[in-house]
XYZ file of C-alpha atoms in Angstrom:
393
model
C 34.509 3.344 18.928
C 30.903 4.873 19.407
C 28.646 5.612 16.971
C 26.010 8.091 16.705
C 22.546 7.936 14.578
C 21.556 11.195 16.084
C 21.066 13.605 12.606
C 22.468 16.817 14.348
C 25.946 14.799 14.392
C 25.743 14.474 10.672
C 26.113 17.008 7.667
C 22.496 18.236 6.613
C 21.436 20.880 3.863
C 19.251 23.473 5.049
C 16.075 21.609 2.980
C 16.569 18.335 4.655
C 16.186 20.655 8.223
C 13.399 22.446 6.956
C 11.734 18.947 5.965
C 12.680 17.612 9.194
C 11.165 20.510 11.385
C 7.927 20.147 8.715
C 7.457 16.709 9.351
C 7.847 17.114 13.333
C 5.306 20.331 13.490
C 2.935 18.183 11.373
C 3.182 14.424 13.360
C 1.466 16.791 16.425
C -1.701 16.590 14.421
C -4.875 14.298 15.064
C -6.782 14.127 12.166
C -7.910 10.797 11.575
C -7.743 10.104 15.108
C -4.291 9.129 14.584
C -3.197 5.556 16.599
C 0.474 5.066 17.023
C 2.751 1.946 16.247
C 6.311 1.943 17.134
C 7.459 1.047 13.524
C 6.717 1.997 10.033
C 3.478 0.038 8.752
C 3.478 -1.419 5.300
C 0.514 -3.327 4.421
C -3.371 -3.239 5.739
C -6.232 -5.280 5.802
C -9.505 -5.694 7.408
C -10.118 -8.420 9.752
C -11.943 -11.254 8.615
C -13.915 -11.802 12.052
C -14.743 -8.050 12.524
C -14.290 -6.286 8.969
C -15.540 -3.012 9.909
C -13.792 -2.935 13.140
C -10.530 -3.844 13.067
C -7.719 -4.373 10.599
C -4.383 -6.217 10.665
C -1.394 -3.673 9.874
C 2.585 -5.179 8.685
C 5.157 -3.306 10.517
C 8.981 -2.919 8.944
C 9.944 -4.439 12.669
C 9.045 -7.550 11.119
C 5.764 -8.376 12.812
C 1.459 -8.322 12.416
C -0.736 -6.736 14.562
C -4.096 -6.639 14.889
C -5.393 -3.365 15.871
C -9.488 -1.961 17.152
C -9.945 1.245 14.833
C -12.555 2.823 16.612
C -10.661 2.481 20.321
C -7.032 1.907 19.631
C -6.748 -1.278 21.407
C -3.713 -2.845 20.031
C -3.443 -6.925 19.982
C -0.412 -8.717 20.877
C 1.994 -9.153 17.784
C 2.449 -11.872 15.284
C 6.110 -12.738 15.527
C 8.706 -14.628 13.483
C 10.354 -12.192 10.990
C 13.552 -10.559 11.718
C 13.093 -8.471 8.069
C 10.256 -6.209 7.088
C 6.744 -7.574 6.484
C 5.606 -5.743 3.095
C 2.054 -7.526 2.950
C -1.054 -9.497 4.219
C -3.561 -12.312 3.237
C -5.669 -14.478 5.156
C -6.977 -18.583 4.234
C -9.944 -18.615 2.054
C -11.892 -19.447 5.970
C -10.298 -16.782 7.737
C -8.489 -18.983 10.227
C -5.033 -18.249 8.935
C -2.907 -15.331 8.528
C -0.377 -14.904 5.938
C 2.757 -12.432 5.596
C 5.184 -11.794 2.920
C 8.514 -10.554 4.256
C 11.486 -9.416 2.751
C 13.207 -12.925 3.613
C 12.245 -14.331 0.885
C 9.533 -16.565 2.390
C 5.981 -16.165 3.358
C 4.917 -16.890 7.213
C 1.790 -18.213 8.508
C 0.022 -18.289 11.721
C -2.996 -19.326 13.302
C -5.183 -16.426 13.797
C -6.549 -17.560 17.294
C -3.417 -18.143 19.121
C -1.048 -16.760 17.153
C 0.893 -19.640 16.688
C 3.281 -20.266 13.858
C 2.412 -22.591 10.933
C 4.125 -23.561 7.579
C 6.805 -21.241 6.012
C 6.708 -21.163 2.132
C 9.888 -21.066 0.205
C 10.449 -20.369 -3.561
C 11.069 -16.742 -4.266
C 14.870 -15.575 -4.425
C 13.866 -12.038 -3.525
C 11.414 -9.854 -1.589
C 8.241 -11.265 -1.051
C 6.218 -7.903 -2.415
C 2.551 -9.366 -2.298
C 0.000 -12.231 -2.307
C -3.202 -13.048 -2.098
C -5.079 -16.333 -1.506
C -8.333 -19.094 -3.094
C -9.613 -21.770 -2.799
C -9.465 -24.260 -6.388
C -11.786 -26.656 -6.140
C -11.601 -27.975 -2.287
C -8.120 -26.684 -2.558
C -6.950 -23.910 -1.042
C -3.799 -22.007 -2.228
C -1.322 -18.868 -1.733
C -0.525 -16.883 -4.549
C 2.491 -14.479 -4.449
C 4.615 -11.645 -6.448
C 8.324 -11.209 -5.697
C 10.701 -8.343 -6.413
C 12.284 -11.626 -8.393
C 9.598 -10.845 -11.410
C 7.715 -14.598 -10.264
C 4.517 -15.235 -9.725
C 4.553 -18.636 -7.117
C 1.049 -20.769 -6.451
C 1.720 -23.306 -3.549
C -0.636 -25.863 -1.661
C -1.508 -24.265 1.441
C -2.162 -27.291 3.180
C 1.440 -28.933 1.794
C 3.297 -26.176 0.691
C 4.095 -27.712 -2.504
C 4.654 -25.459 -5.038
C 2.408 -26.140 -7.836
C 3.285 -23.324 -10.196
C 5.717 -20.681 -10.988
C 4.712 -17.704 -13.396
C 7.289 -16.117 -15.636
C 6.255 -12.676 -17.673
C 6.852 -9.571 -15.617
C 11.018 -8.310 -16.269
C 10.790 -6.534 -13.014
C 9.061 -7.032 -9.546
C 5.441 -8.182 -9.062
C 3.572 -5.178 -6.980
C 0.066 -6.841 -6.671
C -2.073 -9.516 -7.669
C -6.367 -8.841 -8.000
C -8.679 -12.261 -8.678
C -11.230 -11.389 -11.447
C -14.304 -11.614 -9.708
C -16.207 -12.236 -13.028
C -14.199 -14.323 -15.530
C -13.302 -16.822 -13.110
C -14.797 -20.392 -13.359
C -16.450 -21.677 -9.975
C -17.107 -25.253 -9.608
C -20.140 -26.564 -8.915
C -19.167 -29.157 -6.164
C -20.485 -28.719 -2.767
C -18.463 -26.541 -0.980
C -16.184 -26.429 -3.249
C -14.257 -22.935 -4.514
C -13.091 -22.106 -8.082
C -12.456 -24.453 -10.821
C -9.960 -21.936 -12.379
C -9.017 -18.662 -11.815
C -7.656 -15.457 -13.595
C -5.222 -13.229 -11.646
C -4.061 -10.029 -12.666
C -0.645 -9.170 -11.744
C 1.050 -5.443 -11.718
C 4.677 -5.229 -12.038
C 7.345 -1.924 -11.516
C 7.903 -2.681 -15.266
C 4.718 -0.722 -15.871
C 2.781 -4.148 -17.355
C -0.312 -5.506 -15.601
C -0.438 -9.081 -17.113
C -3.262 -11.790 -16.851
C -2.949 -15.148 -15.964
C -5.356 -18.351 -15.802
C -4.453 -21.057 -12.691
C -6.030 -24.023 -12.079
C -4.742 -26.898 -9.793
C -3.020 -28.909 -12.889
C -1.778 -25.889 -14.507
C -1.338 -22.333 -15.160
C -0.653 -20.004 -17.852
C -1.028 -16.650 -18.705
C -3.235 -15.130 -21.333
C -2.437 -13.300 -24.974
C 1.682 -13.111 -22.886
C 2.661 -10.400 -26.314
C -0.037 -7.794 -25.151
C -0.254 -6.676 -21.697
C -1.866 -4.369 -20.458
C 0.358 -1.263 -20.930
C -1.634 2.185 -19.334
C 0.751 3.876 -17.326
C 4.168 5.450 -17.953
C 5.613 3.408 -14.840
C 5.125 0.825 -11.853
C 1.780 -0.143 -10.806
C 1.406 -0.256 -7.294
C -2.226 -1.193 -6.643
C -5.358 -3.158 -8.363
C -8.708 -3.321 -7.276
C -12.023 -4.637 -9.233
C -15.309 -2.342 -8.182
C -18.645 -4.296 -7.675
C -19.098 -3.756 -11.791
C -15.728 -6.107 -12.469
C -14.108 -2.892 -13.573
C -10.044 -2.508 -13.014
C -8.705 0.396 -10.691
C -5.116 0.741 -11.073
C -2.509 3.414 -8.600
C 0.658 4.364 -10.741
C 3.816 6.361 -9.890
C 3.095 8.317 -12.565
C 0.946 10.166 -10.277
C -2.385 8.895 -11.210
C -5.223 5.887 -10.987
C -7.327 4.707 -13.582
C -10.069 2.841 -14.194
C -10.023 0.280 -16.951
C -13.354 -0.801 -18.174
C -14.122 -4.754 -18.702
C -16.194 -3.460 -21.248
C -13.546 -1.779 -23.614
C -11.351 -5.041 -22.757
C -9.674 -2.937 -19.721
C -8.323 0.302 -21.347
C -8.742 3.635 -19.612
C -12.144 4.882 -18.648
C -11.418 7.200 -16.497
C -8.387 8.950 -15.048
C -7.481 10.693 -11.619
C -4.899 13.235 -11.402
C -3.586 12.554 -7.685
C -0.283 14.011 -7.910
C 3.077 12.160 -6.696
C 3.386 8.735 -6.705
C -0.091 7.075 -5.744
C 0.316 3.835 -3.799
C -3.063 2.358 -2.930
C -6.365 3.179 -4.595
C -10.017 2.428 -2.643
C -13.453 2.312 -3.606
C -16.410 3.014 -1.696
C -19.240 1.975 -3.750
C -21.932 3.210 -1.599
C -21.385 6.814 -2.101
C -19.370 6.321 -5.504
C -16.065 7.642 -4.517
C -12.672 6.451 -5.362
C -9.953 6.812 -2.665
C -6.261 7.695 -3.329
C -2.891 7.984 -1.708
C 0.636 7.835 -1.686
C 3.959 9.352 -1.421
C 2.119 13.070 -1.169
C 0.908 12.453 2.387
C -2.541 13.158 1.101
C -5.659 11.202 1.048
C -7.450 12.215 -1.715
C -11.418 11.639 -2.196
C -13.162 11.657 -5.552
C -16.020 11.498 -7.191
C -15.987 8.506 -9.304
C -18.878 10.097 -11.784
C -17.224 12.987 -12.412
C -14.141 12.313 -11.524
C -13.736 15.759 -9.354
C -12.179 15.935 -6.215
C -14.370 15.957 -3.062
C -12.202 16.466 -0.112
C -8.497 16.254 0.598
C -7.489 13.843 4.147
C -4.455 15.818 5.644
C -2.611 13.798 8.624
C 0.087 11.646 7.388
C 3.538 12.918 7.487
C 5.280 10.336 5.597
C 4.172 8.469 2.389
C 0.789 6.603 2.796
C 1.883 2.883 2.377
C -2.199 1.523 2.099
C -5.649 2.011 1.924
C -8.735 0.121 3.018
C -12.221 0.451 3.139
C -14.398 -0.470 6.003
C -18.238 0.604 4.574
C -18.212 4.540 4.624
C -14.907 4.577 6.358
C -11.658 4.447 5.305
C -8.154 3.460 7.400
C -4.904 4.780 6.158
C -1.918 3.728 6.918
C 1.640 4.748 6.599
C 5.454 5.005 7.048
C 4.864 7.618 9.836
C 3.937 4.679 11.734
C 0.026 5.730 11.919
C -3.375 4.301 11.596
C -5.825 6.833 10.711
C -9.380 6.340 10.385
C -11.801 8.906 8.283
C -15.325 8.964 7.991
C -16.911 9.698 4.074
C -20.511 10.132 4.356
C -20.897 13.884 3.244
C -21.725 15.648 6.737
C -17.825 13.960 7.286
C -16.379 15.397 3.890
C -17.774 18.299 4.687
C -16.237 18.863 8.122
C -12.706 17.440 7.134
C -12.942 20.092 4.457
C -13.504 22.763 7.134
C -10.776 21.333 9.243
C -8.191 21.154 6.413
C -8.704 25.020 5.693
C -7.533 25.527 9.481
C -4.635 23.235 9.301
C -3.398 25.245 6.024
C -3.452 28.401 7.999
C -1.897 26.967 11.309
C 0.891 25.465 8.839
C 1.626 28.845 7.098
C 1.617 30.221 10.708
C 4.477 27.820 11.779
C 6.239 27.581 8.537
C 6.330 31.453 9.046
C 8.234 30.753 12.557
C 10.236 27.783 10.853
C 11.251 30.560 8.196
C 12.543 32.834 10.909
C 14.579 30.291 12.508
C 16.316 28.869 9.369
C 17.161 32.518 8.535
C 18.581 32.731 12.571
C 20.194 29.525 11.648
C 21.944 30.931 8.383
C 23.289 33.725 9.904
C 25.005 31.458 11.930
C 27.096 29.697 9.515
C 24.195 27.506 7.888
C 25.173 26.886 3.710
C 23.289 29.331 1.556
C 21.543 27.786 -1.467
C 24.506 28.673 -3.803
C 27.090 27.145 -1.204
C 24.975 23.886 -1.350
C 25.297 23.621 -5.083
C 29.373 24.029 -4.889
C 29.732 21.651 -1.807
C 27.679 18.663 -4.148
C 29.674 19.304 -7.186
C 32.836 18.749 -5.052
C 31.497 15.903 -3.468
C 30.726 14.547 -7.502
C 34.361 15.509 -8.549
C 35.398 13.469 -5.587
C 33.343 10.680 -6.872
């Protein structure tokens, strides 16, 4: 027997049609210069070599790509994974890549020729982020699972030297204090300790000291408790201060100086994935499951231009100088400029794109109400056809 993944052969409600002609009017768009991947893209970051030209982007196909923002060009993929790849890291030299994946395991490769490396083993669920330093002459992977663990392995060995307990749900993301950490005065060598912070979907963003002979994480009975629900994103500005993204709908900043409560709070709306700074002007970036990318000014906190292109939920952020590369589960990279003469334009250009929206949704309107009349379920029919489908339950 055949079967069909085509949506017109399945039951729909006349808001997930509407949604579906929304999002296929809007993916026409261009702003952002939009490039084009043939999977959903979970994760982003810059490339070592060339960190204001290019970035490496995670696709749910279950590979890495490297990918030339200003012309497009799109490298030949990192393969291995069969499963999603939900995040990226590279070695403390820049010479290896690192992936999480939702095997379980994080993959390695050597960025010149691609070629697999080690394969590190220890979490018993999603790999949802990691990051990666050097202790001492050491260098080491640090990762969050959906499993509530924090894992610290030998990069060169993949040993496991630690595993963090302290989070009860998944580990979103892990930020290195740039200022509290202790570097060691060898030659060459990298830190002789350092303090992670780690944000969870139990709403907690805990601290934790690692060095190579142990690890352990500090005052465990008082987190950092500042949002109603999961954090999704850390970053530390140039100052050492805490940015936070929530799905309650907002980012903060938590100042070092008031031992990281709220400073400051943005009102992005929706969940907010991924939170950017670019220090240069002083404005905070924000994103998530509204489409939006939002810009702010981190003085005052107001907002200085809204970033309309996505037409899924932006999955990352990252900031190359006065530029910033979006990414998302519309399977887009989009690039936006934020000097003000840029701001100022994508203003402009968002007041035309409202218009030519209301213009379409108009035409969408018409149809859905030709659609109706043709046997489509009325808002009140909806309602009666899911409480049967409860009852049935």
């Amino acid at each position: 027997m055949s079967s069909s993944t085509d949506p017109d052969h399945f039951f729909q409600t006349n808001h997930s049609l509407a949604e579906t002609e929304r999002k296929s009017l809007k993916s026409k768009n261009e702003n952002g210069t939009p490039i084009r991947l043939p999977s959903k893209i979970l994760a982003v970051i810059a490339d070592p070599q060339c960190p204001n030209e290019a970035v490496f982007v995670a696709e749910s196909a279950g590979s890495v790509r490297r990918v030339a923002v200003d012309t497009g060009e799109k490298g030949v993929a990192y393969k291995g994974p069969t499963a999603p790849v939900t995040s990226l890291a590279f070695s403390p030299t820049g010479k290896i890549l690192f992936a999480g994946c939702w095997d379980k395991t994080i993959w390695s490769w050597s960025l010149s020729d691609r070629q697999p490396l080690l394969r590190y083993r220890g979490h018993t669920d999603f790999v949802k982020c990691l990051t990666t330093l050097r202790l001492g002459t050491t260098d080491v992977i640090v990762a969050g699972g959906a499993d509530a663990s924090i894992i610290v392995w030998n990069m060169k060995t993949a040993e496991k030297l630690h595993v963090l307990k302290g989070h009860t749900r998944g580990v979103l993301d892990l930020a290195v204090d740039p200022i509290t950490s202790v570097h060691n005065n060898l030659v060459g060598g990298g830190l002789q300790e350092a303090v992670v912070f780690s944000a969870g979907s139990d709403r907690e963003i805990r601290r934790w000291r690692i060095s190579l002979e142990k690890a352990e994480q500090l005052d465990p009975d008082n987190p950092l408790v500042v949002h109603e629900t999961s954090v999704y994103a850390l970053r530390f500005d140039n100052d050492g201060d805490l940015w936070t993204a929530s799905a309650d709908g907002t980012a903060k900043c938590l100042s070092r100086f008031h031992n990281f409560q709220p400073d400051s709070t943005i009102q992005h709306g929706d969940y907010v994935r991924a939170v950017a700074l670019e220090e240069i002007g002083g404005y905070v970036v924000t994103a998530g499951r509204s489409e939006d990318v939002k810009v702010w000014d981190r003085g005052s906190g107001d907002l200085i231009a809204t970033l309309d292109g996505h037409y899924e939920e932006v999955s990352g952020l990252m900031m190359l100088k006065q530029r910033c590369v979006s990414v998302g589960i519309d399977g887009t990279i989009r690039l936006w400029g934020l000097k003000p003469e840029e701001l100022g334009n994508a203003r402009a250009q968002n007041k035309m794109d409202v218009k030519t929206f209301e213009m379409d949704d108009d035409i969408t309107g018409t149809r859905q109400a030709d659609k109706d009349k043709l046997g489509g379920l009325t808002e009140e029919e909806e309602r009666e056809l899911d409480a049967l489908m409860q009852e049935d339950g």
